[in-house]
Short mmCIF file of C-alpha atoms and ligand atoms in Angstrom, two decimals:
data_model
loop_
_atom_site.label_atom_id
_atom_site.label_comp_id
_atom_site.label_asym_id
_atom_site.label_seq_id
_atom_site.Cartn_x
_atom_site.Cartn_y
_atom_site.Cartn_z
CA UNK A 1 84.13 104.91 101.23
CA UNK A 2 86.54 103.10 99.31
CA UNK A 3 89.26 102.28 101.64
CA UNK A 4 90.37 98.79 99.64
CA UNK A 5 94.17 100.34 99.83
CA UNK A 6 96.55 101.99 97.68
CA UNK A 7 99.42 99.00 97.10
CA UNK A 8 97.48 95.80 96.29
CA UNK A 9 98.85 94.35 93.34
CA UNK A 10 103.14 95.05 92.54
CA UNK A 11 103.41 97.19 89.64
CA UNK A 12 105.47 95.66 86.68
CA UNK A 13 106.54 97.16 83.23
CA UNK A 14 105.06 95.35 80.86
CA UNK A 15 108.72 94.29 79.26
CA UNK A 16 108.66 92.09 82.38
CA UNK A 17 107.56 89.58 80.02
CA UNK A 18 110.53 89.57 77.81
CA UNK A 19 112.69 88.27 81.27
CA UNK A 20 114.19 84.77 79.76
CA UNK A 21 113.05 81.83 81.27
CA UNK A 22 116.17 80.67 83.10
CA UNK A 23 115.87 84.13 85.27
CA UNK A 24 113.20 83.71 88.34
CA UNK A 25 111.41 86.68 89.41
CA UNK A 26 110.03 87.86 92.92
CA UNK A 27 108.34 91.14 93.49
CA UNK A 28 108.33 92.83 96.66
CA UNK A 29 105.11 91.90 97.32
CA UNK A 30 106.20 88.12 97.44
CA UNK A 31 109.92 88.51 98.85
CA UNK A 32 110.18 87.33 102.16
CA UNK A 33 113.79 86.70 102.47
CA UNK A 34 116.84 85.26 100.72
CA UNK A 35 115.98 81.71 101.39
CA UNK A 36 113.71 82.16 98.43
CA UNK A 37 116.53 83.13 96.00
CA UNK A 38 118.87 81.57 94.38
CA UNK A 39 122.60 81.75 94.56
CA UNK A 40 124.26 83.68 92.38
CA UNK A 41 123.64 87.04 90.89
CA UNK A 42 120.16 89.23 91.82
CA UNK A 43 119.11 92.34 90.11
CA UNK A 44 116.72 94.20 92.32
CA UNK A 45 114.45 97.41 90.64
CA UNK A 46 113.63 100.12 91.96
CA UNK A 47 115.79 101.76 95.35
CA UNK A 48 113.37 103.40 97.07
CA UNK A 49 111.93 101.58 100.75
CA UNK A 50 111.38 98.09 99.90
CA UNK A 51 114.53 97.82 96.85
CA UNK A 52 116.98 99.55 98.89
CA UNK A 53 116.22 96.99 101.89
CA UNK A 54 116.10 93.81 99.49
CA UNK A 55 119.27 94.55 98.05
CA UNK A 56 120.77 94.83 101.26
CA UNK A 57 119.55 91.77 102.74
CA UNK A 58 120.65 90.06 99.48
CA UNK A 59 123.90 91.40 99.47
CA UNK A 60 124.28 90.70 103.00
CA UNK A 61 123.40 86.98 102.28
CA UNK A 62 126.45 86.52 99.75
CA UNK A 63 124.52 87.55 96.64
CA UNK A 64 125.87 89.71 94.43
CA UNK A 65 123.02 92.46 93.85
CA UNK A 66 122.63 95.08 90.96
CA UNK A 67 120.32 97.72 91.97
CA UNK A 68 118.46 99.58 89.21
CA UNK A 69 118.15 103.04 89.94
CA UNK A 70 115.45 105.45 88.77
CA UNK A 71 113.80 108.44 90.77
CA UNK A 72 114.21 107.71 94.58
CA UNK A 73 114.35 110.88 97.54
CA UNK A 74 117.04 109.79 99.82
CA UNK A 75 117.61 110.87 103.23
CA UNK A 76 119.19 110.32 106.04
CA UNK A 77 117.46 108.35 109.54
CA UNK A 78 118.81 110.43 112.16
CA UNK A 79 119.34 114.44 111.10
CA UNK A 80 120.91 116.51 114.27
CA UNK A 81 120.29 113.92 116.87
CA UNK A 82 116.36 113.63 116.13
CA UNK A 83 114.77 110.82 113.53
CA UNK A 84 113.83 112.21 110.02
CA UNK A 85 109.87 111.42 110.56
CA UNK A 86 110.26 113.44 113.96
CA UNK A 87 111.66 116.55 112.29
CA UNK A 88 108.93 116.34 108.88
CA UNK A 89 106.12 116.10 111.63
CA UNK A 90 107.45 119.02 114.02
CA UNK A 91 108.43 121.22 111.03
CA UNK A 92 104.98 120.75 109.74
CA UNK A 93 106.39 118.82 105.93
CA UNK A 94 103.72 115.85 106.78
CA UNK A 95 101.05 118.37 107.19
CA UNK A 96 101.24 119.54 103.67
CA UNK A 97 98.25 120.13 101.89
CA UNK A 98 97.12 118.55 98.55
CA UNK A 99 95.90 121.63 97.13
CA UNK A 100 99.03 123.71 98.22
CA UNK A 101 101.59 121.75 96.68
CA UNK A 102 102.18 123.42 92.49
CA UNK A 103 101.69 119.58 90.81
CA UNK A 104 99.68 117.09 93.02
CA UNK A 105 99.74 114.52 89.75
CA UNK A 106 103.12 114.26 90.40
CA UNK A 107 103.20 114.63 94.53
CA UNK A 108 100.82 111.99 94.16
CA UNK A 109 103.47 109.86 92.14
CA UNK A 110 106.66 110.69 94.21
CA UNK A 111 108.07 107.06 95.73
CA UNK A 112 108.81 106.55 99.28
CA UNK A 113 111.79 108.17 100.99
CA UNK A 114 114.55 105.57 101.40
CA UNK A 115 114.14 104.96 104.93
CA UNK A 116 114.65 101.49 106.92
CA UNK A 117 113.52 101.08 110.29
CA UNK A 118 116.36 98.94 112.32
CA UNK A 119 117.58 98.51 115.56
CA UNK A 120 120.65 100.50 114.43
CA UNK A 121 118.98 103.37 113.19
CA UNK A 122 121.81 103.64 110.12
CA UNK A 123 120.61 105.27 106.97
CA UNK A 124 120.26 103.12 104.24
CA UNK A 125 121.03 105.30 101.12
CA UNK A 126 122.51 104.21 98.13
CA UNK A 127 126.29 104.69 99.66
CA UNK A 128 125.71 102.50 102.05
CA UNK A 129 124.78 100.02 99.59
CA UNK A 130 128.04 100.60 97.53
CA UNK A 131 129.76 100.18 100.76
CA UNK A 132 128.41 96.69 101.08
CA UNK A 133 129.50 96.14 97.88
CA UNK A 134 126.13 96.53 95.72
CA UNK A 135 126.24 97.93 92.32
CA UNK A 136 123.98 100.35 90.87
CA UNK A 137 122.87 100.39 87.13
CA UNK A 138 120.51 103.22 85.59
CA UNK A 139 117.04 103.12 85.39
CA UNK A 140 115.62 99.76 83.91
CA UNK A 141 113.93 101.36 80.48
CA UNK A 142 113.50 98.08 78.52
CA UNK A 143 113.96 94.62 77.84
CA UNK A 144 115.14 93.20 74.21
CA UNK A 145 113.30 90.36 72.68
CA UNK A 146 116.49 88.67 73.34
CA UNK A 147 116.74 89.39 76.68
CA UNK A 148 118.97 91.77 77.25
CA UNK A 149 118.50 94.81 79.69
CA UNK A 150 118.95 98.17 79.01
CA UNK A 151 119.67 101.10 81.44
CA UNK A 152 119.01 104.75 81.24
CA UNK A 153 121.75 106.87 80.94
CA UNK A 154 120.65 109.01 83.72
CA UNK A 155 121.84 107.25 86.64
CA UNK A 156 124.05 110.13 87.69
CA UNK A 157 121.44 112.83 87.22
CA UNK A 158 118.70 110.67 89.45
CA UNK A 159 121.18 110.69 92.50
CA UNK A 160 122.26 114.51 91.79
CA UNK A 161 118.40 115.44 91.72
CA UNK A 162 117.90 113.22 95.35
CA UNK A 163 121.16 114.64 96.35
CA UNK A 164 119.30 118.35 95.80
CA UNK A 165 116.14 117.23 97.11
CA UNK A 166 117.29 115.89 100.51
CA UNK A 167 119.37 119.37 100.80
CA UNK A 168 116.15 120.92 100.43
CA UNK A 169 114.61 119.45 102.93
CA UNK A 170 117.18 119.39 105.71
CA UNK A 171 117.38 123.57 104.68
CA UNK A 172 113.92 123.37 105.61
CA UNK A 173 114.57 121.56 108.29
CA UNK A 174 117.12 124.19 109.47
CA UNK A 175 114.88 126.81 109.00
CA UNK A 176 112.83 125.98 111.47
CA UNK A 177 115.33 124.59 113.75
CA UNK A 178 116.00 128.21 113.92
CA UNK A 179 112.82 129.98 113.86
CA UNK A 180 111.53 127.67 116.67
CA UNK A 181 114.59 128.26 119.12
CA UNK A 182 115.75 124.44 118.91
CA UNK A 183 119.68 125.32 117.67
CA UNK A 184 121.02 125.04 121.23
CA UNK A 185 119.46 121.87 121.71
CA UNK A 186 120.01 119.59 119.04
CA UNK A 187 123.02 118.49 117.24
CA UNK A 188 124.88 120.97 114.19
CA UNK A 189 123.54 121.17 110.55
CA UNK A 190 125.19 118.65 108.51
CA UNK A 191 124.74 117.38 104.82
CA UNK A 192 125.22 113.74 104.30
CA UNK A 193 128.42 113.20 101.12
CA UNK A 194 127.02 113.01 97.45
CA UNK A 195 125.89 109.68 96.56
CA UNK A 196 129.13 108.14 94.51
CA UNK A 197 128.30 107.32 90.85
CA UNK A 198 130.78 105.44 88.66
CA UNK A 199 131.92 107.37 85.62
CA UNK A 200 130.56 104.87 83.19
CA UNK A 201 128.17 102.77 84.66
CA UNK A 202 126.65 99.99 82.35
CA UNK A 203 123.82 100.40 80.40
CA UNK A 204 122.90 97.35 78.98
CA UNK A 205 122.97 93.41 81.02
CA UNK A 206 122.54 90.12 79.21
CA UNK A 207 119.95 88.33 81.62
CA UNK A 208 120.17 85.21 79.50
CA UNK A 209 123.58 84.93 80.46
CA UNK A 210 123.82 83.61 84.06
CA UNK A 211 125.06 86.78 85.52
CA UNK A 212 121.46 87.20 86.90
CA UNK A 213 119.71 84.11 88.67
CA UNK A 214 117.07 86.31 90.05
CA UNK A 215 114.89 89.71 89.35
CA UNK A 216 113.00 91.24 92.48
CA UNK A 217 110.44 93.87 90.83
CA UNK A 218 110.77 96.66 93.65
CA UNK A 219 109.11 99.17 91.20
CA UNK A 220 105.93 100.08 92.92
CA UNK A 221 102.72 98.67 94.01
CA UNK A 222 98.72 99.80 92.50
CA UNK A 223 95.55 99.33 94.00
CA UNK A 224 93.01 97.09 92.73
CA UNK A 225 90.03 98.20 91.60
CA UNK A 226 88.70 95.05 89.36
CA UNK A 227 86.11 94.67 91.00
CA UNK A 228 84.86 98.45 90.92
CA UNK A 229 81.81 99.01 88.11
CA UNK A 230 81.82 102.35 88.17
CA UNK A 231 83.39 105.03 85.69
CA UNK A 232 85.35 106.68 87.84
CA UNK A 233 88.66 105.60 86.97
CA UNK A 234 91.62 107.96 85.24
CA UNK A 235 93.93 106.13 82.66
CA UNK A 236 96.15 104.95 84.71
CA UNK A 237 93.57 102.90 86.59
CA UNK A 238 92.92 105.33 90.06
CA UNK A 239 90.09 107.16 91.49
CA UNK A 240 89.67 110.42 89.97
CA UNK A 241 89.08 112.28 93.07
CA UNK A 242 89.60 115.86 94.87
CA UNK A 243 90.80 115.07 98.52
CA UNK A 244 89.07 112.11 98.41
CA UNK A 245 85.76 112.94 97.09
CA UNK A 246 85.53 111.27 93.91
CA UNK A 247 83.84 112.13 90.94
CA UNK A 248 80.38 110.14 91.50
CA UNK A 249 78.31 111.40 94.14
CA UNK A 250 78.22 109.89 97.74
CA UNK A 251 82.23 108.21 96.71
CA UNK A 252 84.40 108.96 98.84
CA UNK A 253 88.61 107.62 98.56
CA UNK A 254 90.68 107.17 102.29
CA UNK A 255 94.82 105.62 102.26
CA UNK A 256 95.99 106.96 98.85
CA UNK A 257 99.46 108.73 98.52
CA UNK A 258 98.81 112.51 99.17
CA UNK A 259 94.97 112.04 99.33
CA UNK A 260 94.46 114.78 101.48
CA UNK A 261 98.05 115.75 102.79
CA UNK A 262 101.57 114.23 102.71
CA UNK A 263 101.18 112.11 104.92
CA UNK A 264 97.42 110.66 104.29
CA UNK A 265 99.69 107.17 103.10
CA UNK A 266 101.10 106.69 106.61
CA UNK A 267 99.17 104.99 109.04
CA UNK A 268 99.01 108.08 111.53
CA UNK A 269 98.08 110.20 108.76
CA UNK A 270 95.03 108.87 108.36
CA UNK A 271 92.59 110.21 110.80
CA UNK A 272 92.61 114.46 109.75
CA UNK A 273 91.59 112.73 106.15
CA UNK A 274 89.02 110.95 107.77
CA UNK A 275 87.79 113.91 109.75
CA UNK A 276 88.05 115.91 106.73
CA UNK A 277 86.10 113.44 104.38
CA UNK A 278 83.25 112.33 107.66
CA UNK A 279 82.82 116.43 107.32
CA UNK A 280 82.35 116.31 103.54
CA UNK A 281 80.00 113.01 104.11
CA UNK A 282 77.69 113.78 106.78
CA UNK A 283 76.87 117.02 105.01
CA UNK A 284 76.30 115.09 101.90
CA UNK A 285 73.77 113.18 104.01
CA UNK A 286 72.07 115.98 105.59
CA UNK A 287 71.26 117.09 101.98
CA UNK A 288 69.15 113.84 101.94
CA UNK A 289 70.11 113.35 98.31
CA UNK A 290 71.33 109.53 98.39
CA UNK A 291 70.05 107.85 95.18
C1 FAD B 301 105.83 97.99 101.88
C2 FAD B 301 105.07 99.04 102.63
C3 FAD B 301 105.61 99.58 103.79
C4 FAD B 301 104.92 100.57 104.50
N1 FAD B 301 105.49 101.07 105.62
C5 FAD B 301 104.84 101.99 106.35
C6 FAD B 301 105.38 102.50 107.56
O1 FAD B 301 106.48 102.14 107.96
N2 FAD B 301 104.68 103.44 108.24
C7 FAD B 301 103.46 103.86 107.83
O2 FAD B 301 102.85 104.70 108.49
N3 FAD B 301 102.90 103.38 106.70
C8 FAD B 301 103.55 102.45 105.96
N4 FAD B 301 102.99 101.97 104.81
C9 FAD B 301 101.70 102.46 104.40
C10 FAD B 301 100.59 101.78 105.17
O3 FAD B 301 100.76 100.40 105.09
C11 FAD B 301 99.27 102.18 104.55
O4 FAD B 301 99.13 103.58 104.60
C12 FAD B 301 98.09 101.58 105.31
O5 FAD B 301 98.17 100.19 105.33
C13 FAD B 301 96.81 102.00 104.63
O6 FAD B 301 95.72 101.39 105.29
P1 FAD B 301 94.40 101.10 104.51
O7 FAD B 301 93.46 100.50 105.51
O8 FAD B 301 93.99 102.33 103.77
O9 FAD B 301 94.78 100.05 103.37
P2 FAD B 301 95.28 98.54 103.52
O10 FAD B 301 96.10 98.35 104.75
O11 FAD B 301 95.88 98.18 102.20
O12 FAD B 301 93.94 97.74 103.72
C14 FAD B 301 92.99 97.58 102.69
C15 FAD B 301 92.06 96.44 103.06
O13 FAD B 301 90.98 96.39 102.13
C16 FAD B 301 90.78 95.04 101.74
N5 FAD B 301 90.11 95.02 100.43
C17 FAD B 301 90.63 95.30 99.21
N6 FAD B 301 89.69 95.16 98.25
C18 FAD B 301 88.54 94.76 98.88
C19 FAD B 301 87.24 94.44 98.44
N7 FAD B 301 86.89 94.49 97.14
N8 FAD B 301 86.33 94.07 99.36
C20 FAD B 301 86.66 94.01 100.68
N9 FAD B 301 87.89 94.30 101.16
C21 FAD B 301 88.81 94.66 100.26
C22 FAD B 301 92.17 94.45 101.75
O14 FAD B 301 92.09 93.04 101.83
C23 FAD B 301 92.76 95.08 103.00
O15 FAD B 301 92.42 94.37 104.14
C24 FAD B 301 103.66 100.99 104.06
C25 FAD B 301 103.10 100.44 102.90
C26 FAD B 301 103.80 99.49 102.20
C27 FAD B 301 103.17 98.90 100.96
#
């Protein structure tokens, strides 16, 4: 059972190489807090969990942060009195299945929901960054030989698409509000403002020009699996599997994203996979076929 993790190693583009010298570079794998960055300018990428939380802290600290923005599903902590995670478990979202979801490729890829644990329980969503005074920048889609960044031009549509997907889920949410009697009882339907885009915001960034002390690579972790000899690796380095049974006989996968069901990445949503995949196992054994 290969349960060696899903987020060893931070993921970096490869243009991460074309950062110029004079800019250091964290991920957040090796952030630990601002003590380790410079002053001056930071640009963090990536604003899902950990990005949107670094470039708070940063900002927070007197930096002045650019946030890159690509694909990110925002939503809000508290929704009608009740945490978010509370109302995805009761409504039955974690419980999703992997094979009744259209595209589990791409479930598989989705990043994590942009939610920050605090004593406050505020939301931390990319207006609240923009409050503190962060600014956001597109998608980071290359670096120039010469070190200059470019930005998608598709900031606005990423925020419009998490703007639709978080209204999606709090219909859901609604729904079964509803269905399951619980209207009287918990606070009113809401729906948090739009995220606010600039009309023009920048699309390139000279990093060679002091603006930017710093880059913190929030863009993702991968496992590790250098040390695996077998052929059972996709092209994008993972397990091919099917909920966890993976393509060579007797290998079984436990901890990816969506292994088994939404929620197989979180720590309680381990044990159904693992009753699921002991199932799959000890019937494997019984067969008495082990090489
Ligand atoms: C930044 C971040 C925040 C998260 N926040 C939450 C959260 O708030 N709530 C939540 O429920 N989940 C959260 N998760 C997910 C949660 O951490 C994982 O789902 C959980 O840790 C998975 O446990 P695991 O045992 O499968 O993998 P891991 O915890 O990654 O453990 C894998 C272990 O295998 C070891 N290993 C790797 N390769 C080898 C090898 N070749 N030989 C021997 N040992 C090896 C590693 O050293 C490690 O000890 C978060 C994840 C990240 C990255």
């Amino acid at each position: 059972v290969l349960a060696s993790g899903a987020c060893n190693i931070a993921r970096l583009p490869d243009f991460a190489a074309r950062v110029p010298p004079s800019v250091a570079m964290l991920t957040a794998q090796s952030y630990r807090n601002p003590g380790q960055v410079a002053d001056g300018g930071v640009m963090v990428v990536g604003a899902s969990s950990s990005g949107t939380q670094i470039a708070q802290e940063l900002q927070r600290s007197g930096r002045q942060v650019t946030l890159s923005v690509g694909e990110h599903i925002r939503a809000p902590r508290i929704y009608r009195g009740r945490d978010l995670e509370w109302w995805m478990d009761a409504a039955g979202v974690l419980d999703e299945r992997y094979d009744e979801v259209d595209d589990i490729r791409r479930a598989r890829r989705v990043p994590s929901l942009q939610l920050a644990g605090t004593p406050d329980r505020t939301t931390l969503d990319l207006n609240a960054l923009l409050d503190r005074g962060v600014r956001l920048v597109g998608r980071l889609a290359g670096i120039t030989e010469d070190g200059k960044a470019q930005f998608a031009g598709s900031l606005r549509n990423m925020c419009a698409l998490s703007d639709l997907k978080m209204a999606r889920l709090l219909d859901l949410i609604d729904e079964w509000a509803r269905d399951n009697g619980l209207d009287a009882t918990v606070g009113p339907p809401e729906r948090p403002p739009p995220t606010r885009v600039e009309d023009n915001p920048p699309l390139g960034l000279d990093l060679a020009g002091g603006a930017i002390r710093t880059i913190i690579w929030a863009s993702g972790y991968r496992p590790d699996y250098s040390w695996l000899e077998l052929p059972v690796l996709d092209r994008w380095g993972h397990v091919r599997h099917d909920g966890g049974v993976a393509d060579q006989p007797g290998l079984y996968l436990m901890g990816m994203q969506f292994l088994r069901r939404r929620k197989s990445a979180l720590i309680d949503g381990a044990g159904d996979d693992a009753r699921d995949l002991s199932d799959h196992l000890a019937a494997y054994l019984r067969q008495g076929s082990i090489p």
